[in-house]
mmCIF file of C-alpha atoms and ligand atoms in Angstrom:
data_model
loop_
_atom_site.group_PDB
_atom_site.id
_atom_site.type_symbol
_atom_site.label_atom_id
_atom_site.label_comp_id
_atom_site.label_asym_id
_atom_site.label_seq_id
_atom_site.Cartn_x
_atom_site.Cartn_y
_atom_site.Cartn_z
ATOM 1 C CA UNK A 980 14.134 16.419 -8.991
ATOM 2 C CA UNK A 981 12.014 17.321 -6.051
ATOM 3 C CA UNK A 982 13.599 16.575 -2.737
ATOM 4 C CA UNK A 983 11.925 16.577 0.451
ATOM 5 C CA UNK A 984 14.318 15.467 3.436
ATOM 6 C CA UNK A 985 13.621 13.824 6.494
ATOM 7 C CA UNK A 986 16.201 14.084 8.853
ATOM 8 C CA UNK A 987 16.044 11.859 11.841
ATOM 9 C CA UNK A 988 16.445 13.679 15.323
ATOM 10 C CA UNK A 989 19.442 11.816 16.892
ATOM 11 C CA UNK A 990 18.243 12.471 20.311
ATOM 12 C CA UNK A 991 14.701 11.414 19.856
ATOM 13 C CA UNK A 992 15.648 8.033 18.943
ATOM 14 C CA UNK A 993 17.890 7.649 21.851
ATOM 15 C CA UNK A 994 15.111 8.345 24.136
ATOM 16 C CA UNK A 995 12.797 6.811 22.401
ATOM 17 C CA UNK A 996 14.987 3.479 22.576
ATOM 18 C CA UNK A 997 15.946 4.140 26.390
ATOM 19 C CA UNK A 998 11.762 4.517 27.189
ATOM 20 C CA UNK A 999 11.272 0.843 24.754
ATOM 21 C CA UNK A 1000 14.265 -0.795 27.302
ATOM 22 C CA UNK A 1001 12.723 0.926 30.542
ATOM 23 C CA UNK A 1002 9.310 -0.476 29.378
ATOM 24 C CA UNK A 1003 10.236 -4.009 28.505
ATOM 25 C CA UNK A 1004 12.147 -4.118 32.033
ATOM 26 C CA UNK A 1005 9.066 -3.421 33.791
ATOM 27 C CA UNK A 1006 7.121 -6.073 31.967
ATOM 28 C CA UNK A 1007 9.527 -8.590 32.991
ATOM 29 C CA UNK A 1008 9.414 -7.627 36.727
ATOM 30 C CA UNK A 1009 7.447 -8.687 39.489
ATOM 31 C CA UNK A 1010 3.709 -6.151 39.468
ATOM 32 C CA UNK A 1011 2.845 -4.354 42.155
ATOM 33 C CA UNK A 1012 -0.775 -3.608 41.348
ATOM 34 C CA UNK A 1013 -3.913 -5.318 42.555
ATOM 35 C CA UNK A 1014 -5.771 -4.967 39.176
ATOM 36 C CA UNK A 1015 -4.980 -6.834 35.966
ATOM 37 C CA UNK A 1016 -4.818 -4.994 32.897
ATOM 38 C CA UNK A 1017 -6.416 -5.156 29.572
ATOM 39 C CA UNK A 1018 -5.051 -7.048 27.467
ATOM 40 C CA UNK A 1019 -3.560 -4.667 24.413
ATOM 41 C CA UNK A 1020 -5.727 -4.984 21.025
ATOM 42 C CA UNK A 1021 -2.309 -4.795 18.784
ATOM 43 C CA UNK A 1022 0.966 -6.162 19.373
ATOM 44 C CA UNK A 1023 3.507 -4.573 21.629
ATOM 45 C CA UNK A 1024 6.354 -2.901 19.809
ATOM 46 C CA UNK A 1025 9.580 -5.066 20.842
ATOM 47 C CA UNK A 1026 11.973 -3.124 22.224
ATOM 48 C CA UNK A 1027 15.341 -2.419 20.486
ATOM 49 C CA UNK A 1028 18.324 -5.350 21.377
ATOM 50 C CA UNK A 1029 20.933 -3.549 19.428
ATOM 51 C CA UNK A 1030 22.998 -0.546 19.238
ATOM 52 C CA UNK A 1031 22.529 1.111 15.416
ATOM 53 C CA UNK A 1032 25.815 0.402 13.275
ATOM 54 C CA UNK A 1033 28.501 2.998 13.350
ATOM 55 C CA UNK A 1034 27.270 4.106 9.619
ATOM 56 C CA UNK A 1035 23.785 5.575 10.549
ATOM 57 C CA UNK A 1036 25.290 7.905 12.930
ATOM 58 C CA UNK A 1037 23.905 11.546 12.728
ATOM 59 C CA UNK A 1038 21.594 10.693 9.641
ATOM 60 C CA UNK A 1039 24.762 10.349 7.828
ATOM 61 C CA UNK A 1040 22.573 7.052 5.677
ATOM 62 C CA UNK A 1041 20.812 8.665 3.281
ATOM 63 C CA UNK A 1042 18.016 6.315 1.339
ATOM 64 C CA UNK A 1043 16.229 7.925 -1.937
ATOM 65 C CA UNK A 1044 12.953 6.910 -2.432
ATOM 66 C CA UNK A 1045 11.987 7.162 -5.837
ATOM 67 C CA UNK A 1046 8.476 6.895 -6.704
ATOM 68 C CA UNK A 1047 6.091 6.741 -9.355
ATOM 69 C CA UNK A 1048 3.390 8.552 -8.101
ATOM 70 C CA UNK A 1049 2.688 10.306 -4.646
ATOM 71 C CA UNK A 1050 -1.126 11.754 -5.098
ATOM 72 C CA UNK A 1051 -4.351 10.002 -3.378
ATOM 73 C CA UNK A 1052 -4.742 8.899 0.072
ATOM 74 C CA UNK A 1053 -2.900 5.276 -0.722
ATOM 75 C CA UNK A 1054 0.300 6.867 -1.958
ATOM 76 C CA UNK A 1055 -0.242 9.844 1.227
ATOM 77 C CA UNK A 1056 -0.428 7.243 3.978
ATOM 78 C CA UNK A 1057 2.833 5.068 2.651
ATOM 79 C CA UNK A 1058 4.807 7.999 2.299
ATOM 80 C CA UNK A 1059 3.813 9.449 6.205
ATOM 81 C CA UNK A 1060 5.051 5.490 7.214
ATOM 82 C CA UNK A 1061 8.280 5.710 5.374
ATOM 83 C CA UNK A 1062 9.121 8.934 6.873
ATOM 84 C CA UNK A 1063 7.943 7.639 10.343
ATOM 85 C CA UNK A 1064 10.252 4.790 10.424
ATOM 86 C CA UNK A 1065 13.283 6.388 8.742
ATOM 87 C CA UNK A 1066 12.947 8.720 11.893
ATOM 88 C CA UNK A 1067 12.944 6.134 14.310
ATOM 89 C CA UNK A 1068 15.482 4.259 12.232
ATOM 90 C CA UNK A 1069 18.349 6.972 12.030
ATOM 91 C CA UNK A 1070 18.404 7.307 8.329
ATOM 92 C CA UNK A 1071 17.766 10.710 6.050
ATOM 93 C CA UNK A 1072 15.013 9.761 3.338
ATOM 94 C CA UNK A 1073 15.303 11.552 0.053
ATOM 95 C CA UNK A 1074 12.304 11.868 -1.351
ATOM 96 C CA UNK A 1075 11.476 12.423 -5.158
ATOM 97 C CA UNK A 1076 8.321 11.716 -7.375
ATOM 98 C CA UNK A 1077 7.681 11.615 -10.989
ATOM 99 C CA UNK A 1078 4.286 12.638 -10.622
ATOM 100 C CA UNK A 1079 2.869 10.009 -12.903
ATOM 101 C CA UNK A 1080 5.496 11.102 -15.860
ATOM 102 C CA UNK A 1081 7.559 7.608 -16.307
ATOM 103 C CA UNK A 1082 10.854 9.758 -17.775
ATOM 104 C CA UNK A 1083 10.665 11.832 -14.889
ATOM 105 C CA UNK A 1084 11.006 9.021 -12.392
ATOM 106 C CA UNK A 1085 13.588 7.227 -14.551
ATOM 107 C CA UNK A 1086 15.371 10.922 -14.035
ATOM 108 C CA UNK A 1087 15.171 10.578 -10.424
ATOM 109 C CA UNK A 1088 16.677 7.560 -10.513
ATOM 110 C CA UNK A 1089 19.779 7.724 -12.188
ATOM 111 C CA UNK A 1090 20.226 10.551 -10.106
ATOM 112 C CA UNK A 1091 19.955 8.708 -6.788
ATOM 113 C CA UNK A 1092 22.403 6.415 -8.340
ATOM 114 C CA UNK A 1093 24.653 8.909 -9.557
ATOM 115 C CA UNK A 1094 24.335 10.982 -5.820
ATOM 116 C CA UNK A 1095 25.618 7.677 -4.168
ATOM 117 C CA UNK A 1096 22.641 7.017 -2.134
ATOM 118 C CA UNK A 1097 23.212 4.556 0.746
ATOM 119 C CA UNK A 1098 20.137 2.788 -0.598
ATOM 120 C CA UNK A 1099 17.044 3.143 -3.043
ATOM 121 C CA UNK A 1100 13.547 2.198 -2.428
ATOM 122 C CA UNK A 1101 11.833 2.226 -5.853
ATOM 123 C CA UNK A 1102 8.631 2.721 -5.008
ATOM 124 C CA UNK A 1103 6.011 1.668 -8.285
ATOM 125 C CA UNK A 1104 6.622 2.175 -11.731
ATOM 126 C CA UNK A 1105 7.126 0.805 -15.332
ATOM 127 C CA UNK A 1106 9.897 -2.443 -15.728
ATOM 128 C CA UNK A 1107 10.278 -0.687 -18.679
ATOM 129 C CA UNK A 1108 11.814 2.637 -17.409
ATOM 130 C CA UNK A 1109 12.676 2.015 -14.573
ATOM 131 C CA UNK A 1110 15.091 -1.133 -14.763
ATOM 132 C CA UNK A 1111 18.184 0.182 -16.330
ATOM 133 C CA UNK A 1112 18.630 2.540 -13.797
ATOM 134 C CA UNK A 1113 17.867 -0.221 -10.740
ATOM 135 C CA UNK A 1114 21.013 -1.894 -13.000
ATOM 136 C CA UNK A 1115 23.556 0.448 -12.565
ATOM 137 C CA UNK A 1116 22.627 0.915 -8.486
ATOM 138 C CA UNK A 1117 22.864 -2.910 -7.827
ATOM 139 C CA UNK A 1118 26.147 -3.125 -10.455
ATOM 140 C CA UNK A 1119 27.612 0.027 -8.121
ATOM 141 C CA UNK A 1120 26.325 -2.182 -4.965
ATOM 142 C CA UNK A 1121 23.773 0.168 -3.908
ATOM 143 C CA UNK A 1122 20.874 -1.526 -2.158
ATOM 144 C CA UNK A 1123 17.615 -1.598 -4.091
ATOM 145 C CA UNK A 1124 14.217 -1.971 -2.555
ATOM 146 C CA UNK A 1125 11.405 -2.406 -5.073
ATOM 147 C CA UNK A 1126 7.993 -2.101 -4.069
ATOM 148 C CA UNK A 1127 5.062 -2.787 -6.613
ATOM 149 C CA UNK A 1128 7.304 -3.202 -9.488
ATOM 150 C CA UNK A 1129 9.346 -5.391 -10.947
ATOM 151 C CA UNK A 1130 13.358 -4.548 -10.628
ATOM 152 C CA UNK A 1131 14.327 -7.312 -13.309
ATOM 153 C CA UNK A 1132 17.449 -8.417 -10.861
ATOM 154 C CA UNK A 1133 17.437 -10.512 -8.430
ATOM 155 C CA UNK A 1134 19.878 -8.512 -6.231
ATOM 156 C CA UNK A 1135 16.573 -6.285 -5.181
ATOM 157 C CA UNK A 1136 14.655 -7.297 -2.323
ATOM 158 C CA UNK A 1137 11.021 -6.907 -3.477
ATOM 159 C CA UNK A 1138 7.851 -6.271 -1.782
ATOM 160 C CA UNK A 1139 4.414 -6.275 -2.414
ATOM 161 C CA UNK A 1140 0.859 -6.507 -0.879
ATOM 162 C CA UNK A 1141 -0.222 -9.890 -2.820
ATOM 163 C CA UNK A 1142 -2.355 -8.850 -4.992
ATOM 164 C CA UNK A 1143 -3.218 -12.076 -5.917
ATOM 165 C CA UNK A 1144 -4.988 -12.130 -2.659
ATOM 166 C CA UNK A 1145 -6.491 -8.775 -2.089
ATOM 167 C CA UNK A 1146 -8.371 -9.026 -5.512
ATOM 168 C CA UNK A 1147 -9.157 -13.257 -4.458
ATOM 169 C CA UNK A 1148 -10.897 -11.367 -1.269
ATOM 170 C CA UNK A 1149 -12.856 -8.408 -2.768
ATOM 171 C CA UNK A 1150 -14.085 -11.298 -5.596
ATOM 172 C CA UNK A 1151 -15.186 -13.327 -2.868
ATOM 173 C CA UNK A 1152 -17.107 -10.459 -1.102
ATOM 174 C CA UNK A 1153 -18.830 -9.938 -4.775
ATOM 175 C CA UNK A 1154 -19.635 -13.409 -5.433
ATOM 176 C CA UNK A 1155 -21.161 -13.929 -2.453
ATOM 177 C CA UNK A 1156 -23.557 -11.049 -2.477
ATOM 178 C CA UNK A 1157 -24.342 -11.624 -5.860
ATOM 179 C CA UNK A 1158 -24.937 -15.705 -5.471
ATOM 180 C CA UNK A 1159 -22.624 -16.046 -8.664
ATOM 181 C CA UNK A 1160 -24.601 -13.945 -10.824
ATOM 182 C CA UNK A 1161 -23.788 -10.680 -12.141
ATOM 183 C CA UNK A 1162 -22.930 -8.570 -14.476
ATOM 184 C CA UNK A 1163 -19.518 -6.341 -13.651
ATOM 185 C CA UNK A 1164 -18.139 -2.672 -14.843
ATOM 186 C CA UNK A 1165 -14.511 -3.408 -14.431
ATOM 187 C CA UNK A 1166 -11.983 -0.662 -13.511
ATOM 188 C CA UNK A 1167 -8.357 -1.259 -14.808
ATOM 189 C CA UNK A 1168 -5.353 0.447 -16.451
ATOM 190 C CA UNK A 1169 -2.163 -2.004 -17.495
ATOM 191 C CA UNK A 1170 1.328 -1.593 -16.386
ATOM 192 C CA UNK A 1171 1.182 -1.216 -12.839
ATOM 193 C CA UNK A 1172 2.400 -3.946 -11.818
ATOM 194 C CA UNK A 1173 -0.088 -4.106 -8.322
ATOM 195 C CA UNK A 1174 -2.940 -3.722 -11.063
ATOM 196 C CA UNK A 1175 -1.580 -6.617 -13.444
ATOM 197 C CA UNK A 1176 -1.588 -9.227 -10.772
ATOM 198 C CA UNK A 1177 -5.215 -8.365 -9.604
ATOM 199 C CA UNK A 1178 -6.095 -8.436 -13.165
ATOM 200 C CA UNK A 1179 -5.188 -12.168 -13.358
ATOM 201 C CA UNK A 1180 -6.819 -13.519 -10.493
ATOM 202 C CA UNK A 1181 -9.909 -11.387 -12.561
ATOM 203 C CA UNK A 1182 -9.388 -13.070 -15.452
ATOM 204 C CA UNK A 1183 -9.297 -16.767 -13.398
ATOM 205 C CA UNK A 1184 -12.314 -15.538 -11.470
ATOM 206 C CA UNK A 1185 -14.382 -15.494 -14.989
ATOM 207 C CA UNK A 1186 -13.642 -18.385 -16.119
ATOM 208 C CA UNK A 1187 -14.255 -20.094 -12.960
ATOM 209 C CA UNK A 1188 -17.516 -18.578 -12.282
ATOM 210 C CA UNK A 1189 -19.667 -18.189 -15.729
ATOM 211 C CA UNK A 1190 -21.976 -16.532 -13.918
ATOM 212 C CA UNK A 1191 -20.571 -13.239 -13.409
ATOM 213 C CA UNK A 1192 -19.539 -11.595 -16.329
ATOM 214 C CA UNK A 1193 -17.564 -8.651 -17.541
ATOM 215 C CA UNK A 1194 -20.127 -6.115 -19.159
ATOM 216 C CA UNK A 1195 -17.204 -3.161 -19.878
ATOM 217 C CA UNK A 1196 -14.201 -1.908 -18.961
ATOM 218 C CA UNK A 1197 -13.149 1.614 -18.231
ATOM 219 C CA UNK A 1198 -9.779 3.270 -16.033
ATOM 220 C CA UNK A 1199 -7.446 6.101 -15.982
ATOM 221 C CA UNK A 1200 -4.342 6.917 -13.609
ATOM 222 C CA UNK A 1201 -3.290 10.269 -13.070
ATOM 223 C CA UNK A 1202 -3.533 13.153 -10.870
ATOM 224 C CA UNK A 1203 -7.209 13.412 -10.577
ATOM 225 C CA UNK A 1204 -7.777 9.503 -11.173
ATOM 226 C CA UNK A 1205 -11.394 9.562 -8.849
ATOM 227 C CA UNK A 1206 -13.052 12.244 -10.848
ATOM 228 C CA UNK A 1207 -11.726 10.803 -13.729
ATOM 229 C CA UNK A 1208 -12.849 7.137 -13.161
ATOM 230 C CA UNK A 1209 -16.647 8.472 -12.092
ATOM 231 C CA UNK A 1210 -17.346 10.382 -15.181
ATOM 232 C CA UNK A 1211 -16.365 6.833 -17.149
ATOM 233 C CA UNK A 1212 -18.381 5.008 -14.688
ATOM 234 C CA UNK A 1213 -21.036 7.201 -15.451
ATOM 235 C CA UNK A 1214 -20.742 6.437 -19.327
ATOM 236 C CA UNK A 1215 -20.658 2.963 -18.632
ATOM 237 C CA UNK A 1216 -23.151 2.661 -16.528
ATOM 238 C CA UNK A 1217 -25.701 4.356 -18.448
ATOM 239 C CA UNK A 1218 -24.640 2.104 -21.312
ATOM 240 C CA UNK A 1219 -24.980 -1.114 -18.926
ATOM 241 C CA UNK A 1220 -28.118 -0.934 -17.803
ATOM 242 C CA UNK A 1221 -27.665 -4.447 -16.483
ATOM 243 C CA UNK A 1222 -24.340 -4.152 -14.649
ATOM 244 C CA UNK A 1223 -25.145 -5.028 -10.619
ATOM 245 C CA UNK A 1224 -21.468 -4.758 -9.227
ATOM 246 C CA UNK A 1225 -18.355 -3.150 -9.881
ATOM 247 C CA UNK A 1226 -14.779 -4.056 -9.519
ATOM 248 C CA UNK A 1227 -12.622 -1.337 -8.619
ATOM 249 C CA UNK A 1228 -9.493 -2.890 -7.518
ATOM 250 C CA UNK A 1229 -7.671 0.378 -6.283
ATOM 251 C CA UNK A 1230 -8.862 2.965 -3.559
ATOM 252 C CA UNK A 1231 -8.831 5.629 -6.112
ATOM 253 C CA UNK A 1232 -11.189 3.809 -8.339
ATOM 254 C CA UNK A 1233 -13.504 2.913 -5.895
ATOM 255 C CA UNK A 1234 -13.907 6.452 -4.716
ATOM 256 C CA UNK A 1235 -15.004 7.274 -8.860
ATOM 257 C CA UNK A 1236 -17.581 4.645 -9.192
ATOM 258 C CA UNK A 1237 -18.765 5.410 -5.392
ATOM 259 C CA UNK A 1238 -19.448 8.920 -7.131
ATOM 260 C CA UNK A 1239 -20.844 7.642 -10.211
ATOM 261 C CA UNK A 1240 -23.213 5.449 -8.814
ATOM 262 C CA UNK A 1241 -24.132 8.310 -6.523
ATOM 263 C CA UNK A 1242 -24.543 11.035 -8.871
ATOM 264 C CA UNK A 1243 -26.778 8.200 -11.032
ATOM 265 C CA UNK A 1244 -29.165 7.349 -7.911
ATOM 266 C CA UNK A 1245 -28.477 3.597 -8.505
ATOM 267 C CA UNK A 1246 -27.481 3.253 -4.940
ATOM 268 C CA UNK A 1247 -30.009 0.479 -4.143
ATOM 269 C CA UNK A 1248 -28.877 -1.684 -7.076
ATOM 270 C CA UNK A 1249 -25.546 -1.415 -8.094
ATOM 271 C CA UNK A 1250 -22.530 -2.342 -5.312
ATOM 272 C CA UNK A 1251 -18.984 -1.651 -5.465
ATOM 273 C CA UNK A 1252 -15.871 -3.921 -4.533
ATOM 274 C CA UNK A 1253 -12.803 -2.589 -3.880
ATOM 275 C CA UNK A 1254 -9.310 -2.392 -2.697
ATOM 276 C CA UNK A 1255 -7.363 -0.356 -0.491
ATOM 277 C CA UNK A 1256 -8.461 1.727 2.394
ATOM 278 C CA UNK A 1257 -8.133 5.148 4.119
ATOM 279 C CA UNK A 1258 -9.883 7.267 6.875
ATOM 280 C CA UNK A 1259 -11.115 8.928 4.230
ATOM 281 C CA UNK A 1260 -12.132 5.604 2.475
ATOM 282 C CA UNK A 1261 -13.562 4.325 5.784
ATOM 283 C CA UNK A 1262 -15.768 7.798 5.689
ATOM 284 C CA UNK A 1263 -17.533 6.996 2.109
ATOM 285 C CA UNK A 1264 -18.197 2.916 3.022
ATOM 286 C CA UNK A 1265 -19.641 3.790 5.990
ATOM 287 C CA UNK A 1266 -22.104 6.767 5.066
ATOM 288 C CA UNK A 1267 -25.500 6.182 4.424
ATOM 289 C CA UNK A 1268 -26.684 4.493 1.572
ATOM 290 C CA UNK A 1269 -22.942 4.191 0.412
ATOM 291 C CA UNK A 1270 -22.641 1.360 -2.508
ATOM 292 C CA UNK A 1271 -18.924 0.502 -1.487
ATOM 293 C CA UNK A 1272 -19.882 -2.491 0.373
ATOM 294 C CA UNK A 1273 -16.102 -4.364 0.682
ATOM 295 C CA UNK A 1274 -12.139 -3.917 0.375
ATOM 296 C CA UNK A 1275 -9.388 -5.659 0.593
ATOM 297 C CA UNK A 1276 -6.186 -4.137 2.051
ATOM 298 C CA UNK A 1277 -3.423 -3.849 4.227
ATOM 299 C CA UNK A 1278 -2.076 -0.745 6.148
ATOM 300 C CA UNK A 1279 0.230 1.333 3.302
ATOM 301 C CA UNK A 1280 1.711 3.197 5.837
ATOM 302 C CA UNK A 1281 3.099 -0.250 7.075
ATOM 303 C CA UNK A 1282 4.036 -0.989 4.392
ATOM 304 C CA UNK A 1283 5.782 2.005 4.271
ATOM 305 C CA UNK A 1284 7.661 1.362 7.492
ATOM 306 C CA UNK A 1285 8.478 -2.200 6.058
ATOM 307 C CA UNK A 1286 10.131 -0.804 2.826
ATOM 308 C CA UNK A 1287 12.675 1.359 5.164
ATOM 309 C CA UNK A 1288 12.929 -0.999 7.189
ATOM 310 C CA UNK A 1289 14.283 -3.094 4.613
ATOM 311 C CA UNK A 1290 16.141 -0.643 2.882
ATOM 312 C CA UNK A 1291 18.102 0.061 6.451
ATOM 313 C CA UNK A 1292 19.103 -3.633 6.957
ATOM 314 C CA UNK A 1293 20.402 -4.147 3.310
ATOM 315 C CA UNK A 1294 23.026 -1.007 4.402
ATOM 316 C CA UNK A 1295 23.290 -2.354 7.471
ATOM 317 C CA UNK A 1296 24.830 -5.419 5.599
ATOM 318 C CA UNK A 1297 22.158 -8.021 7.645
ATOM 319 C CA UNK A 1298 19.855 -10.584 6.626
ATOM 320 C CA UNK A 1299 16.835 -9.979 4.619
ATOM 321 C CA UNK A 1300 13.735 -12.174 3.097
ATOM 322 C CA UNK A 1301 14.161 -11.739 -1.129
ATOM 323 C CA UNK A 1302 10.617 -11.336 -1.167
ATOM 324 C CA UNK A 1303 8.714 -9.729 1.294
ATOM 325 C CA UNK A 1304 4.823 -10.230 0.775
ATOM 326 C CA UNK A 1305 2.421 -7.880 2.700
ATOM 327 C CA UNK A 1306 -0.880 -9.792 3.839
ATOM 328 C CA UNK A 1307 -3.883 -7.625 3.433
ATOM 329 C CA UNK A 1308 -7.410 -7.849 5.372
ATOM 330 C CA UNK A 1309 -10.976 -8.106 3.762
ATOM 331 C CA UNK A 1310 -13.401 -5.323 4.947
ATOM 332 C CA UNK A 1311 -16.694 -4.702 4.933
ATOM 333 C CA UNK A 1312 -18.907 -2.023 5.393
ATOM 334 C CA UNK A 1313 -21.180 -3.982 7.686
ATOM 335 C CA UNK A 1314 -18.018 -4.841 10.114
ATOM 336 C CA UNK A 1315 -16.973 -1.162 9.633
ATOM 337 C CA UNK A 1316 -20.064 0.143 10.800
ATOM 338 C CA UNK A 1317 -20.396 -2.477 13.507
ATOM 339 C CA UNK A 1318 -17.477 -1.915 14.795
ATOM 340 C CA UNK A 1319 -17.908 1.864 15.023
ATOM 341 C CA UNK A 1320 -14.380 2.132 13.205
ATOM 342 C CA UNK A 1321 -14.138 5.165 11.837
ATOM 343 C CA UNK A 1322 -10.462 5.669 10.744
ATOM 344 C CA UNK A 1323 -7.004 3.222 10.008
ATOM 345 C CA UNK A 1324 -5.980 3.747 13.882
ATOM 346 C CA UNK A 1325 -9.065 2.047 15.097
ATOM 347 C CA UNK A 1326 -9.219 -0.424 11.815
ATOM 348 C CA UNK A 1327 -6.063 -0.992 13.085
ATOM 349 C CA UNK A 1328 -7.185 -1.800 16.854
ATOM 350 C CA UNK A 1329 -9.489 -4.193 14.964
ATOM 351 C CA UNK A 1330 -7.740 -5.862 13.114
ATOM 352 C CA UNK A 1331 -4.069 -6.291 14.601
ATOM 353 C CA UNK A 1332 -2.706 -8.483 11.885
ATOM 354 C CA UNK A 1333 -2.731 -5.155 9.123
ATOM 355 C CA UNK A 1334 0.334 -3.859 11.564
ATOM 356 C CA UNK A 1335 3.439 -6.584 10.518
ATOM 357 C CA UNK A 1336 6.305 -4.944 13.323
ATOM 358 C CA UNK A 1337 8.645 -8.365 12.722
ATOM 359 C CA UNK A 1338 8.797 -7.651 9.231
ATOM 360 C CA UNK A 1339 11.958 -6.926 8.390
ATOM 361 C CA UNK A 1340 12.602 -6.069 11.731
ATOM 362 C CA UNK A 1341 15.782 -3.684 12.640
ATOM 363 C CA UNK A 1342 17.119 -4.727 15.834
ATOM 364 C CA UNK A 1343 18.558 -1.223 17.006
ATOM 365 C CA UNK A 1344 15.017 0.965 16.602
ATOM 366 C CA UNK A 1345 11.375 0.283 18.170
ATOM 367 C CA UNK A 1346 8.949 -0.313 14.833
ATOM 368 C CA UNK A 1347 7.401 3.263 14.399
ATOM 369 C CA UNK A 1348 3.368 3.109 15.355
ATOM 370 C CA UNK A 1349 0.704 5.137 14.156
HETATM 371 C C1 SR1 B 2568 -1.843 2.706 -9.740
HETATM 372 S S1 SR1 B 2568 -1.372 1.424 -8.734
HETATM 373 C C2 SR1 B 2568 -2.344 1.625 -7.321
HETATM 374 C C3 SR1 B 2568 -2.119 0.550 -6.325
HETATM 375 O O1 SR1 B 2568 -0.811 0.595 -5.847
HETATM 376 C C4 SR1 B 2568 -0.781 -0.004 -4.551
HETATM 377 O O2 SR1 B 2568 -0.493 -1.336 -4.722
HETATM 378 C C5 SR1 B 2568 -2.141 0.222 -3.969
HETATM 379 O O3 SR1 B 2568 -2.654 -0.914 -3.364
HETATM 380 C C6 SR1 B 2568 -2.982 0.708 -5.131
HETATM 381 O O4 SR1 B 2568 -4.191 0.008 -5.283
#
């Protein structure tokens, strides 16, 4: 198993929590300048009201996050919000990957379990291979957090993005540039269970809209799933003559068609709808000429931050929602390139409601930002 440790710095969350309670004391008193500010573009990061619980003393919580896969800028930006938050927390976060090999992560798992972690955030993966394992943790009263898959207790908190509604919102971007008419190259794999969902509200969307058809079906995950996806779109393309949009409900995805359609020169007539985002995403929507024209999506390093959080308060022994759902945000190229945004800070900035701080909010630590 690989590990990679982040140790919290003891003294940087005391300060930061001091500089949080200095901050919110100012806003309560009296000002002294002339000149109202600006009002802030996201919301203010409440301040801590409690001290942390003996038990996360010196790091000495240690939560195992245990995930499926950890390539591509989606699984990048969650993991950098995790660690961000377990920092300002006061917990250690363990951090293994099966690298796309289901056996692997099941490994990793039982030995989380078996190490006694404080907590485990099971982060994707198959029911399948990963359930047994979530078993014996929540039988041995370890805390489970299971993000984008389905623990098969109900003693795991679970969160997820709803899916249901970032695929509803990329549809709706499609169906509205395309009247209702179209045929679509549809980019899917089974058994993740973030993919599954969207692939329901796809197969609703067909049947209530005749119009818009699906002309073929292509996907592959694994380590290299962009390059991967645009040589199929390629194939499929060239064998679809008649396909006007494509559905690519995952960043990685969209990034293969957005090279297929390239590398094909059928820029002007065939558009891409997607899901997810990234600076890097935000960089190929907005160049010129670039056919990924929407996305639906939230901010994966918050939810990140949310799946520590969560994690922390179910050691912590306090209160927290069964199942947390993460909204996500439509966007389009056109209010991308309006907006000058150029990156997830300023998408951010835009859009305030991507950034969910009272989400299973821990009373003793300021939310992490950025
Ligand atoms: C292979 S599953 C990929 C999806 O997981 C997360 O839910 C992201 O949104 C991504 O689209």
């Amino acid at each position: 198993m690989i590990i990679l440790r982040s140790t919290p710095s003891s003294l940087g969350v005391a300060v930061a929590a001091l500089a949080a309670v200095l901050m919110a004391g100012c806003s309560q008193g009296p000002s002294t300048t002339a000149a109202p500010s600006a009002a802030p573009k996201t919301p203010a990061a409440p301040a801590p009201t409690a001290t942390p619980p003996a038990a996360f003393a010196g790091g000495a919580v240690h939560v195992s996050l245990v995930r499926q896969l950890s390539s591509g800028d989606y699984f990048e930006q969650w993991l950098a919000g995790a660690q961000a938050e377990a920092k300002a927390i006061g917990v250690t976060l363990d951090v293994s990957s099966g690298e796309g090999n289901n056996d692997k992560q099941a490994l990793n798992l039982e030995q989380a379990v078996n190490q006694k972690a404080s907590a485990v955030i099971v982060d994707h993966g198959f029911a399948q291979t990963v359930q047994p394992a979530i078993k014996k943790a929540t039988s041995a009263g370890i805390p489970v957090v299971a993000f984008d898959v389905d623990p098969g207790t109900p003693d795991a908190v679970t969160i997820d993005q709803d899916d249901h509604q970032i695929a509803e919102q990329s549809l709706g971007a499609l169906k509205k540039d395309t009247g209702g008419t179209a045929k679509v190259l549809y980019v899917y794999v089974a058994g993740f269970a973030p993919l599954d969902r969207r692939d329901e509200t796809w197969t609703q969307f067909k049947k209530d809209n005749p119009g818009i058809t699906q002309a073929a079906r292509i996907g592959v995950v694994n380590s290299s799933t962009a390059a991967a996806v645009a040589d199929q779109a390629k194939a499929a393309l060239q064998a679809n003559p008649g396909v006007t949009a494509i559905f690519a409900p995952y960043d990685e995805f969209a990034k293969g068609a957005a090279l297929a359609v390239k590398e094909l020169g059928l820029q002007g007539k065939v558009k891409i709808y997607g899901a997810d985002i990234s600076t890097a995403d935000i960089g190929v929507i907005t160049e010129a000429n670039s056919p990924w024209v929407a996305t639906a999506a939230t901010d994966p390093s918050n939810v990140g931050r949310i799946a520590v959080r969560a994690a922390a308060l179910l050691v912590a022994g306090q209160q927290v929602d069964h199942a947390l759902k993460v909204p996500p945000a439509l966007i389009t190229q056109d209010r991308l390139r309006q907006g000058g945004i150029a990156n997830v800070q300023q998408l951010v900035q835009a859009i305030p409601a991507l950034s969910t701080p009272d989400v299973a909010r821990v009373a003793w630590a300021a939310p992490s930002t950025g």
